[in-house]
Amino acid sequence: MQKKIYIIILLCFSFLVNAEDGHQLWLRKGYLNKVIVVCSKKSETISIAKQELLSNWQGTPGATINLVLKKDKRITGDGFILSEVSIRANTDAGILYGAYELLRQQQTFQKTEEKVYNPSYDLRLLNHWDNFNGSVERGYAGLSIFWRDELNNQFVTENDKMLWKEYARANASIGINGTVLNNVNASSDILKSETLTRVKTIADVLRFYGIRVYLSVNFNSPAIVGGLKTSDPLDKEVIKWWKTKSKEIYKLIPDFGGFLVKASSEGQPGPHDFGRSHVDGANMLADAIKPHGGIVMWRAFVYSPTEDDRAKQAYAEFLPFDGQFRDNVIIQVKNGSIDFQPREPFSPLFGAMKKTALMPELQITQEYLGHSIHLVFLSPMWEEFLQTDTYQEGTGSTVAKCTDGTIFKQRTAIAGVANIGTDTNWCGHHFAQANWYAFGRLAWNNQLSSEQIADEWIKLTFRPNTKNNEGFTKEWFDNFLIPVKQMMLDSREAAVDYMMPFGFHHIFQASHHYGPGPWWEREGVRKDWTMPYYHKADSFGVGFNRTATGSNAVAQYHEPLNTQYGDINTCPEKYLLWFHHAPWSHKMNSGRTLWDEICYRYDDGVNQVRYFQVVWDKAQPYVDAERFVEVQRKLRYQAQNAQVWKDACLLYFQQFSQQPIPYDIERPIHNLDDIKKNDMDRP
Ligand code: GCV
């Protein structure tokens, strides 16, 4: 009895001492050594850099570190040169980034060697899909950190400012230097003068961390906010309205970054409403903002309600305009040609527009990847995208090189749709923080491997609290770091396996995009918002024929991809059903038929998640109790959900294949009609 009480007390105590809520992200405090920081220049940003070094130094005790602001040709943009004793940069922000890099190296026990660190992209932006009423579109981590409801947006509390400061610090620590504060489905209220004062307050907090603010704007604002009769981009009054509005913004926020626009897409207003083109719309805004140094990020996420293949539409609409946009316009293109699916071939626009700056848009929030319930590390997906060869200028023209200025000398930028909200741990799932981290790290250096990013993140986020200058123990490496890292690296592929293997796409339940819904369609709903449109299953086979005999989307890719993707025998299996309507009997690389292989793959996905549960359970001795339990609970949901995905897809597609599920695979445990009825409850 006594022993039992003792164990209970011990457990409660370890809960208290170890509890971590995840709010500190990858910036957890460790042991501290003394350091002297010297810099002749004074500025708010330099003071932050100094303070970070003074409060987090884990290098040689008593060392002196020089912060040197001096033009150096080896440095570009906000880059820096790091050595054990100095940080050299051309800009104050460069010094700050150098400070964070140095501290990161200390905290992960890497040796600091003299090296130049230049950013891959000039602009490294988060896009918040935050609504003016405080909700977040596709947000799974609470409410907006920027907006309350309409009545309360005028009040800014000290707590708000503190949160924005923490947000800015986290971003700066991974090199993010811009943020779009509101949803691309933009309320025109954002441009009302009273709202702009709030934007100014936010900008004033973020600025010193090297972060500029941007706004998504509603193309119809001149009519809605300005009371004009039209928002036609060629109308003189409209042009004047945008110029005056830009002036007003820059008076308040002299370093305002610019506008992000979702136009003529999914019901948003745009130049097409007035018989004008994307060029007319984007250039008009670009002219208004140019005198102040601002830019326009014009999204290519467009699709018109036609029967043609949605995957082809962005390319078809934008390519004809190549070279016609102003030099302060950047076309923002989602990584894939449809919509942030668990796996998509890259958007062919990346290999096509040569005279127009293009910026990739990635989605950090897990709209299509299990929200903040599933543990899915997205870095491998982004790495796959960035390192894919477009063959734009012959072999080696990867998406990374086509967008980071290596192949085309252009303004360079990259955006990630944020997964941040008011949840204490910011992202809803402790491991979803790794996706925010990975986006920043890849935006800074698009050649980093996911393995390195995961390694760093785990070390920073789960580092044991040692009291002295000890490195990581072998036991910690072997029993925690290595298996947890492997779980992260495998997690995206596992999600593809239990949701949409072999190029299946968009077979979700409509609207929430969480659980399976390959059957979902409704009378009167446009075809490309229904799921059979994407999988086209019938008694012959399954998949979307995008070859020359189908929609011919393959023709939008350069050779050799056009031929490779277009031939069922050479198309990579991961894209098979994206490009082909393949027969159920199609022979896969394994020698199995397509139907059997689909069954095995869904089953593998489920088994992988079950294995992640084991990995995490074994990690218990190395994680604080609070984070351990929270992740453990979510993995249980993920395992349940993966099972539902498998059962739903196998039972649904079996109606077409008319073949048995191979007998060595675990039988489905749900009935299809129950799944259809219940949808999938989000825990
Ligand atoms: C912000 C998809 C999402 C929408 C999103 C849209 C976009 O359709 O489901 O929520 O809207 O993409 O990127 O504009």
PDB file of N, CA, C and O in Angstrom, residues 145-200:
ATOM      1  N   ILE A 145      -4.546  34.518 -34.145  1.00  0.00           N
ATOM      2  CA  ILE A 145      -3.764  35.279 -33.165  1.00  0.00           C
ATOM      3  C   ILE A 145      -3.806  36.776 -33.496  1.00  0.00           C
ATOM      4  O   ILE A 145      -3.336  37.590 -32.721  1.00  0.00           O
ATOM      5  N   PHE A 146      -4.361  37.130 -34.656  1.00  0.00           N
ATOM      6  CA  PHE A 146      -4.359  38.545 -35.055  1.00  0.00           C
ATOM      7  C   PHE A 146      -5.712  39.234 -34.912  1.00  0.00           C
ATOM      8  O   PHE A 146      -5.777  40.425 -34.663  1.00  0.00           O
ATOM      9  N   TRP A 147      -6.793  38.466 -35.143  1.00  0.00           N
ATOM     10  CA  TRP A 147      -8.114  39.088 -35.236  1.00  0.00           C
ATOM     11  C   TRP A 147      -9.054  38.551 -34.181  1.00  0.00           C
ATOM     12  O   TRP A 147      -9.017  37.363 -33.854  1.00  0.00           O
ATOM     13  N   ARG A 148      -9.891  39.421 -33.656  1.00  0.00           N
ATOM     14  CA  ARG A 148     -10.934  39.000 -32.713  1.00  0.00           C
ATOM     15  C   ARG A 148     -12.240  38.969 -33.499  1.00  0.00           C
ATOM     16  O   ARG A 148     -12.292  38.590 -34.631  1.00  0.00           O
ATOM     17  N   ASP A 149     -13.282  39.490 -32.911  1.00  0.00           N
ATOM     18  CA  ASP A 149     -14.488  39.635 -33.699  1.00  0.00           C
ATOM     19  C   ASP A 149     -14.596  41.098 -34.105  1.00  0.00           C
ATOM     20  O   ASP A 149     -13.807  41.939 -33.674  1.00  0.00           O
ATOM     21  N   GLU A 150     -15.589  41.382 -34.929  1.00  0.00           N
ATOM     22  CA  GLU A 150     -15.660  42.732 -35.491  1.00  0.00           C
ATOM     23  C   GLU A 150     -15.623  43.845 -34.446  1.00  0.00           C
ATOM     24  O   GLU A 150     -14.981  44.860 -34.632  1.00  0.00           O
ATOM     25  N   LEU A 151     -16.297  43.618 -33.299  1.00  0.00           N
ATOM     26  CA  LEU A 151     -16.352  44.682 -32.291  1.00  0.00           C
ATOM     27  C   LEU A 151     -15.017  44.870 -31.592  1.00  0.00           C
ATOM     28  O   LEU A 151     -14.621  45.977 -31.256  1.00  0.00           O
ATOM     29  N   ASN A 152     -14.331  43.733 -31.392  1.00  0.00           N
ATOM     30  CA  ASN A 152     -13.127  43.815 -30.572  1.00  0.00           C
ATOM     31  C   ASN A 152     -11.832  44.030 -31.340  1.00  0.00           C
ATOM     32  O   ASN A 152     -10.781  44.170 -30.740  1.00  0.00           O
ATOM     33  N   ASN A 153     -11.924  44.066 -32.655  1.00  0.00           N
ATOM     34  CA  ASN A 153     -10.698  44.262 -33.432  1.00  0.00           C
ATOM     35  C   ASN A 153     -10.056  45.618 -33.155  1.00  0.00           C
ATOM     36  O   ASN A 153      -8.885  45.819 -33.423  1.00  0.00           O
ATOM     37  N   GLN A 154     -10.839  46.538 -32.621  1.00  0.00           N
ATOM     38  CA  GLN A 154     -10.247  47.852 -32.354  1.00  0.00           C
ATOM     39  C   GLN A 154      -9.406  47.865 -31.073  1.00  0.00           C
ATOM     40  O   GLN A 154      -8.629  48.771 -30.854  1.00  0.00           O
ATOM     41  N   PHE A 155      -9.581  46.839 -30.228  1.00  0.00           N
ATOM     42  CA  PHE A 155      -8.801  46.829 -28.981  1.00  0.00           C
ATOM     43  C   PHE A 155      -7.562  45.956 -29.126  1.00  0.00           C
ATOM     44  O   PHE A 155      -7.635  44.844 -29.629  1.00  0.00           O
ATOM     45  N   VAL A 156      -6.464  46.466 -28.657  1.00  0.00           N
ATOM     46  CA  VAL A 156      -5.246  45.656 -28.623  1.00  0.00           C
ATOM     47  C   VAL A 156      -4.794  45.586 -27.175  1.00  0.00           C
ATOM     48  O   VAL A 156      -4.636  46.609 -26.516  1.00  0.00           O
ATOM     49  N   THR A 157      -4.622  44.366 -26.681  1.00  0.00           N
ATOM     50  CA  THR A 157      -4.212  44.223 -25.283  1.00  0.00           C
ATOM     51  C   THR A 157      -2.712  43.955 -25.210  1.00  0.00           C
ATOM     52  O   THR A 157      -2.089  43.617 -26.218  1.00  0.00           O
ATOM     53  N   GLU A 158      -2.177  44.060 -23.999  1.00  0.00           N
ATOM     54  CA  GLU A 158      -0.754  43.741 -23.809  1.00  0.00           C
ATOM     55  C   GLU A 158      -0.503  42.268 -24.120  1.00  0.00           C
ATOM     56  O   GLU A 158       0.537  41.889 -24.628  1.00  0.00           O
ATOM     57  N   ASN A 159      -1.507  41.419 -23.821  1.00  0.00           N
ATOM     58  CA  ASN A 159      -1.372  39.994 -24.130  1.00  0.00           C
ATOM     59  C   ASN A 159      -1.259  39.758 -25.633  1.00  0.00           C
ATOM     60  O   ASN A 159      -0.489  38.916 -26.083  1.00  0.00           O
ATOM     61  N   ASP A 160      -2.061  40.513 -26.386  1.00  0.00           N
ATOM     62  CA  ASP A 160      -1.963  40.403 -27.851  1.00  0.00           C
ATOM     63  C   ASP A 160      -0.531  40.707 -28.285  1.00  0.00           C
ATOM     64  O   ASP A 160       0.079  39.964 -29.048  1.00  0.00           O
ATOM     65  N   LYS A 161      -0.024  41.818 -27.762  1.00  0.00           N
ATOM     66  CA  LYS A 161       1.312  42.244 -28.205  1.00  0.00           C
ATOM     67  C   LYS A 161       2.383  41.229 -27.816  1.00  0.00           C
ATOM     68  O   LYS A 161       3.320  40.977 -28.561  1.00  0.00           O
ATOM     69  N   MET A 162       2.188  40.659 -26.634  1.00  0.00           N
ATOM     70  CA  MET A 162       3.157  39.646 -26.177  1.00  0.00           C
ATOM     71  C   MET A 162       3.138  38.440 -27.123  1.00  0.00           C
ATOM     72  O   MET A 162       4.180  37.920 -27.522  1.00  0.00           O
ATOM     73  N   LEU A 163       1.922  38.014 -27.496  1.00  0.00           N
ATOM     74  CA  LEU A 163       1.791  36.860 -28.390  1.00  0.00           C
ATOM     75  C   LEU A 163       2.410  37.165 -29.756  1.00  0.00           C
ATOM     76  O   LEU A 163       3.120  36.336 -30.339  1.00  0.00           O
ATOM     77  N   TRP A 164       2.175  38.363 -30.253  1.00  0.00           N
ATOM     78  CA  TRP A 164       2.731  38.725 -31.562  1.00  0.00           C
ATOM     79  C   TRP A 164       4.263  38.755 -31.505  1.00  0.00           C
ATOM     80  O   TRP A 164       4.934  38.415 -32.463  1.00  0.00           O
ATOM     81  N   LYS A 165       4.758  39.165 -30.341  1.00  0.00           N
ATOM     82  CA  LYS A 165       6.219  39.212 -30.193  1.00  0.00           C
ATOM     83  C   LYS A 165       6.800  37.783 -30.187  1.00  0.00           C
ATOM     84  O   LYS A 165       7.799  37.501 -30.842  1.00  0.00           O
ATOM     85  N   GLU A 166       6.123  36.916 -29.459  1.00  0.00           N
ATOM     86  CA  GLU A 166       6.598  35.516 -29.428  1.00  0.00           C
ATOM     87  C   GLU A 166       6.535  34.904 -30.829  1.00  0.00           C
ATOM     88  O   GLU A 166       7.419  34.152 -31.242  1.00  0.00           O
ATOM     89  N   TYR A 167       5.452  35.231 -31.527  1.00  0.00           N
ATOM     90  CA  TYR A 167       5.268  34.744 -32.906  1.00  0.00           C
ATOM     91  C   TYR A 167       6.409  35.262 -33.798  1.00  0.00           C
ATOM     92  O   TYR A 167       7.009  34.512 -34.560  1.00  0.00           O
ATOM     93  N   ALA A 168       6.708  36.559 -33.649  1.00  0.00           N
ATOM     94  CA  ALA A 168       7.760  37.166 -34.475  1.00  0.00           C
ATOM     95  C   ALA A 168       9.104  36.516 -34.180  1.00  0.00           C
ATOM     96  O   ALA A 168       9.888  36.211 -35.086  1.00  0.00           O
ATOM     97  N   ARG A 169       9.349  36.268 -32.921  1.00  0.00           N
ATOM     98  CA  ARG A 169      10.633  35.679 -32.526  1.00  0.00           C
ATOM     99  C   ARG A 169      10.782  34.280 -33.119  1.00  0.00           C
ATOM    100  O   ARG A 169      11.828  33.930 -33.674  1.00  0.00           O
ATOM    101  N   ALA A 170       9.700  33.495 -33.004  1.00  0.00           N
ATOM    102  CA  ALA A 170       9.763  32.133 -33.543  1.00  0.00           C
ATOM    103  C   ALA A 170      10.036  32.177 -35.043  1.00  0.00           C
ATOM    104  O   ALA A 170      10.868  31.431 -35.564  1.00  0.00           O
ATOM    105  N   ASN A 171       9.359  33.072 -35.736  1.00  0.00           N
ATOM    106  CA  ASN A 171       9.567  33.180 -37.181  1.00  0.00           C
ATOM    107  C   ASN A 171      10.989  33.621 -37.508  1.00  0.00           C
ATOM    108  O   ASN A 171      11.636  33.059 -38.394  1.00  0.00           O
ATOM    109  N   ALA A 172      11.443  34.636 -36.811  1.00  0.00           N
ATOM    110  CA  ALA A 172      12.801  35.143 -37.104  1.00  0.00           C
ATOM    111  C   ALA A 172      13.826  34.045 -36.865  1.00  0.00           C
ATOM    112  O   ALA A 172      14.823  33.941 -37.592  1.00  0.00           O
ATOM    113  N   SER A 173      13.580  33.203 -35.873  1.00  0.00           N
ATOM    114  CA  SER A 173      14.571  32.176 -35.548  1.00  0.00           C
ATOM    115  C   SER A 173      14.736  31.167 -36.682  1.00  0.00           C
ATOM    116  O   SER A 173      15.718  30.436 -36.727  1.00  0.00           O
ATOM    117  N   ILE A 174      13.762  31.119 -37.606  1.00  0.00           N
ATOM    118  CA  ILE A 174      13.892  30.207 -38.749  1.00  0.00           C
ATOM    119  C   ILE A 174      13.933  30.988 -40.067  1.00  0.00           C
ATOM    120  O   ILE A 174      13.780  30.412 -41.145  1.00  0.00           O
ATOM    121  N   GLY A 175      14.089  32.286 -39.967  1.00  0.00           N
ATOM    122  CA  GLY A 175      14.336  33.080 -41.173  1.00  0.00           C
ATOM    123  C   GLY A 175      13.121  33.595 -41.912  1.00  0.00           C
ATOM    124  O   GLY A 175      13.250  34.155 -43.001  1.00  0.00           O
ATOM    125  N   ILE A 176      11.930  33.438 -41.347  1.00  0.00           N
ATOM    126  CA  ILE A 176      10.739  33.960 -42.033  1.00  0.00           C
ATOM    127  C   ILE A 176      10.726  35.488 -41.911  1.00  0.00           C
ATOM    128  O   ILE A 176      10.947  36.022 -40.826  1.00  0.00           O
ATOM    129  N   ASN A 177      10.495  36.180 -43.030  1.00  0.00           N
ATOM    130  CA  ASN A 177      10.596  37.648 -42.974  1.00  0.00           C
ATOM    131  C   ASN A 177       9.351  38.380 -43.481  1.00  0.00           C
ATOM    132  O   ASN A 177       9.423  39.565 -43.789  1.00  0.00           O
ATOM    133  N   GLY A 178       8.246  37.671 -43.573  1.00  0.00           N
ATOM    134  CA  GLY A 178       7.028  38.368 -43.968  1.00  0.00           C
ATOM    135  C   GLY A 178       5.808  37.566 -43.585  1.00  0.00           C
ATOM    136  O   GLY A 178       5.886  36.335 -43.450  1.00  0.00           O
ATOM    137  N   THR A 179       4.685  38.252 -43.399  1.00  0.00           N
ATOM    138  CA  THR A 179       3.478  37.523 -43.050  1.00  0.00           C
ATOM    139  C   THR A 179       2.253  38.231 -43.610  1.00  0.00           C
ATOM    140  O   THR A 179       2.149  39.455 -43.526  1.00  0.00           O
ATOM    141  N   VAL A 180       1.384  37.443 -44.216  1.00  0.00           N
ATOM    142  CA  VAL A 180       0.124  37.987 -44.725  1.00  0.00           C
ATOM    143  C   VAL A 180      -0.902  37.741 -43.629  1.00  0.00           C
ATOM    144  O   VAL A 180      -1.145  36.593 -43.242  1.00  0.00           O
ATOM    145  N   LEU A 181      -1.491  38.829 -43.118  1.00  0.00           N
ATOM    146  CA  LEU A 181      -2.242  38.720 -41.871  1.00  0.00           C
ATOM    147  C   LEU A 181      -3.660  38.191 -42.008  1.00  0.00           C
ATOM    148  O   LEU A 181      -4.296  37.887 -41.007  1.00  0.00           O
ATOM    149  N   ASN A 182      -4.173  38.118 -43.230  1.00  0.00           N
ATOM    150  CA  ASN A 182      -5.592  37.732 -43.348  1.00  0.00           C
ATOM    151  C   ASN A 182      -5.828  36.803 -44.533  1.00  0.00           C
ATOM    152  O   ASN A 182      -5.003  36.706 -45.445  1.00  0.00           O
ATOM    153  N   ASN A 183      -6.997  36.183 -44.484  1.00  0.00           N
ATOM    154  CA  ASN A 183      -7.383  35.138 -45.436  1.00  0.00           C
ATOM    155  C   ASN A 183      -7.391  35.647 -46.883  1.00  0.00           C
ATOM    156  O   ASN A 183      -7.829  36.778 -47.140  1.00  0.00           O
ATOM    157  N   VAL A 184      -6.969  34.787 -47.805  1.00  0.00           N
ATOM    158  CA  VAL A 184      -7.059  35.146 -49.225  1.00  0.00           C
ATOM    159  C   VAL A 184      -8.511  35.279 -49.679  1.00  0.00           C
ATOM    160  O   VAL A 184      -8.792  35.984 -50.651  1.00  0.00           O
ATOM    161  N   ASN A 185      -9.420  34.588 -48.996  1.00  0.00           N
ATOM    162  CA  ASN A 185     -10.844  34.873 -49.214  1.00  0.00           C
ATOM    163  C   ASN A 185     -11.101  36.124 -48.384  1.00  0.00           C
ATOM    164  O   ASN A 185     -11.579  36.063 -47.254  1.00  0.00           O
ATOM    165  N   ALA A 186     -10.723  37.259 -48.943  1.00  0.00           N
ATOM    166  CA  ALA A 186     -10.531  38.452 -48.117  1.00  0.00           C
ATOM    167  C   ALA A 186     -11.799  39.261 -47.924  1.00  0.00           C
ATOM    168  O   ALA A 186     -12.534  39.531 -48.879  1.00  0.00           O
ATOM    169  N   SER A 187     -11.976  39.675 -46.680  1.00  0.00           N
ATOM    170  CA  SER A 187     -13.056  40.613 -46.393  1.00  0.00           C
ATOM    171  C   SER A 187     -12.556  41.991 -46.817  1.00  0.00           C
ATOM    172  O   SER A 187     -11.401  42.349 -46.564  1.00  0.00           O
ATOM    173  N   SER A 188     -13.432  42.770 -47.433  1.00  0.00           N
ATOM    174  CA  SER A 188     -12.978  44.108 -47.842  1.00  0.00           C
ATOM    175  C   SER A 188     -12.792  45.012 -46.626  1.00  0.00           C
ATOM    176  O   SER A 188     -12.126  46.036 -46.710  1.00  0.00           O
ATOM    177  N   ASP A 189     -13.326  44.580 -45.474  1.00  0.00           N
ATOM    178  CA  ASP A 189     -13.154  45.377 -44.247  1.00  0.00           C
ATOM    179  C   ASP A 189     -11.688  45.601 -43.897  1.00  0.00           C
ATOM    180  O   ASP A 189     -11.348  46.524 -43.176  1.00  0.00           O
ATOM    181  N   ILE A 190     -10.839  44.722 -44.402  1.00  0.00           N
ATOM    182  CA  ILE A 190      -9.423  44.826 -44.036  1.00  0.00           C
ATOM    183  C   ILE A 190      -8.851  46.182 -44.446  1.00  0.00           C
ATOM    184  O   ILE A 190      -7.915  46.682 -43.838  1.00  0.00           O
ATOM    185  N   LEU A 191      -9.440  46.780 -45.476  1.00  0.00           N
ATOM    186  CA  LEU A 191      -8.876  48.048 -45.957  1.00  0.00           C
ATOM    187  C   LEU A 191      -9.573  49.271 -45.353  1.00  0.00           C
ATOM    188  O   LEU A 191      -9.264  50.403 -45.716  1.00  0.00           O
ATOM    189  N   LYS A 192     -10.481  49.034 -44.412  1.00  0.00           N
ATOM    190  CA  LYS A 192     -11.112  50.193 -43.752  1.00  0.00           C
ATOM    191  C   LYS A 192     -10.075  50.866 -42.871  1.00  0.00           C
ATOM    192  O   LYS A 192      -9.240  50.193 -42.242  1.00  0.00           O
ATOM    193  N   SER A 193     -10.150  52.168 -42.779  1.00  0.00           N
ATOM    194  CA  SER A 193      -9.120  52.909 -42.043  1.00  0.00           C
ATOM    195  C   SER A 193      -8.978  52.425 -40.603  1.00  0.00           C
ATOM    196  O   SER A 193      -7.861  52.284 -40.096  1.00  0.00           O
ATOM    197  N   GLU A 194     -10.123  52.116 -39.955  1.00  0.00           N
ATOM    198  CA  GLU A 194     -10.009  51.689 -38.548  1.00  0.00           C
ATOM    199  C   GLU A 194      -9.271  50.353 -38.425  1.00  0.00           C
ATOM    200  O   GLU A 194      -8.579  50.095 -37.441  1.00  0.00           O
ATOM    201  N   THR A 195      -9.409  49.497 -39.438  1.00  0.00           N
ATOM    202  CA  THR A 195      -8.700  48.211 -39.368  1.00  0.00           C
ATOM    203  C   THR A 195      -7.214  48.422 -39.589  1.00  0.00           C
ATOM    204  O   THR A 195      -6.373  47.740 -38.991  1.00  0.00           O
ATOM    205  N   LEU A 196      -6.906  49.343 -40.461  1.00  0.00           N
ATOM    206  CA  LEU A 196      -5.492  49.559 -40.776  1.00  0.00           C
ATOM    207  C   LEU A 196      -4.699  50.005 -39.546  1.00  0.00           C
ATOM    208  O   LEU A 196      -3.502  49.746 -39.451  1.00  0.00           O
ATOM    209  N   THR A 197      -5.374  50.629 -38.590  1.00  0.00           N
ATOM    210  CA  THR A 197      -4.640  51.007 -37.367  1.00  0.00           C
ATOM    211  C   THR A 197      -4.196  49.761 -36.616  1.00  0.00           C
ATOM    212  O   THR A 197      -3.122  49.730 -36.022  1.00  0.00           O
ATOM    213  N   ARG A 198      -5.045  48.731 -36.635  1.00  0.00           N
ATOM    214  CA  ARG A 198      -4.637  47.484 -35.972  1.00  0.00           C
ATOM    215  C   ARG A 198      -3.460  46.853 -36.730  1.00  0.00           C
ATOM    216  O   ARG A 198      -2.514  46.353 -36.135  1.00  0.00           O
ATOM    217  N   VAL A 199      -3.552  46.900 -38.042  1.00  0.00           N
ATOM    218  CA  VAL A 199      -2.456  46.345 -38.856  1.00  0.00           C
ATOM    219  C   VAL A 199      -1.152  47.072 -38.519  1.00  0.00           C
ATOM    220  O   VAL A 199      -0.092  46.467 -38.371  1.00  0.00           O
ATOM    221  N   LYS A 200      -1.260  48.389 -38.340  1.00  0.00           N
ATOM    222  CA  LYS A 200      -0.052  49.163 -37.990  1.00  0.00           C
ATOM    223  C   LYS A 200       0.524  48.675 -36.648  1.00  0.00           C
ATOM    224  O   LYS A 200       1.727  48.482 -36.497  1.00  0.00           O
TER     225      LYS A 200
END
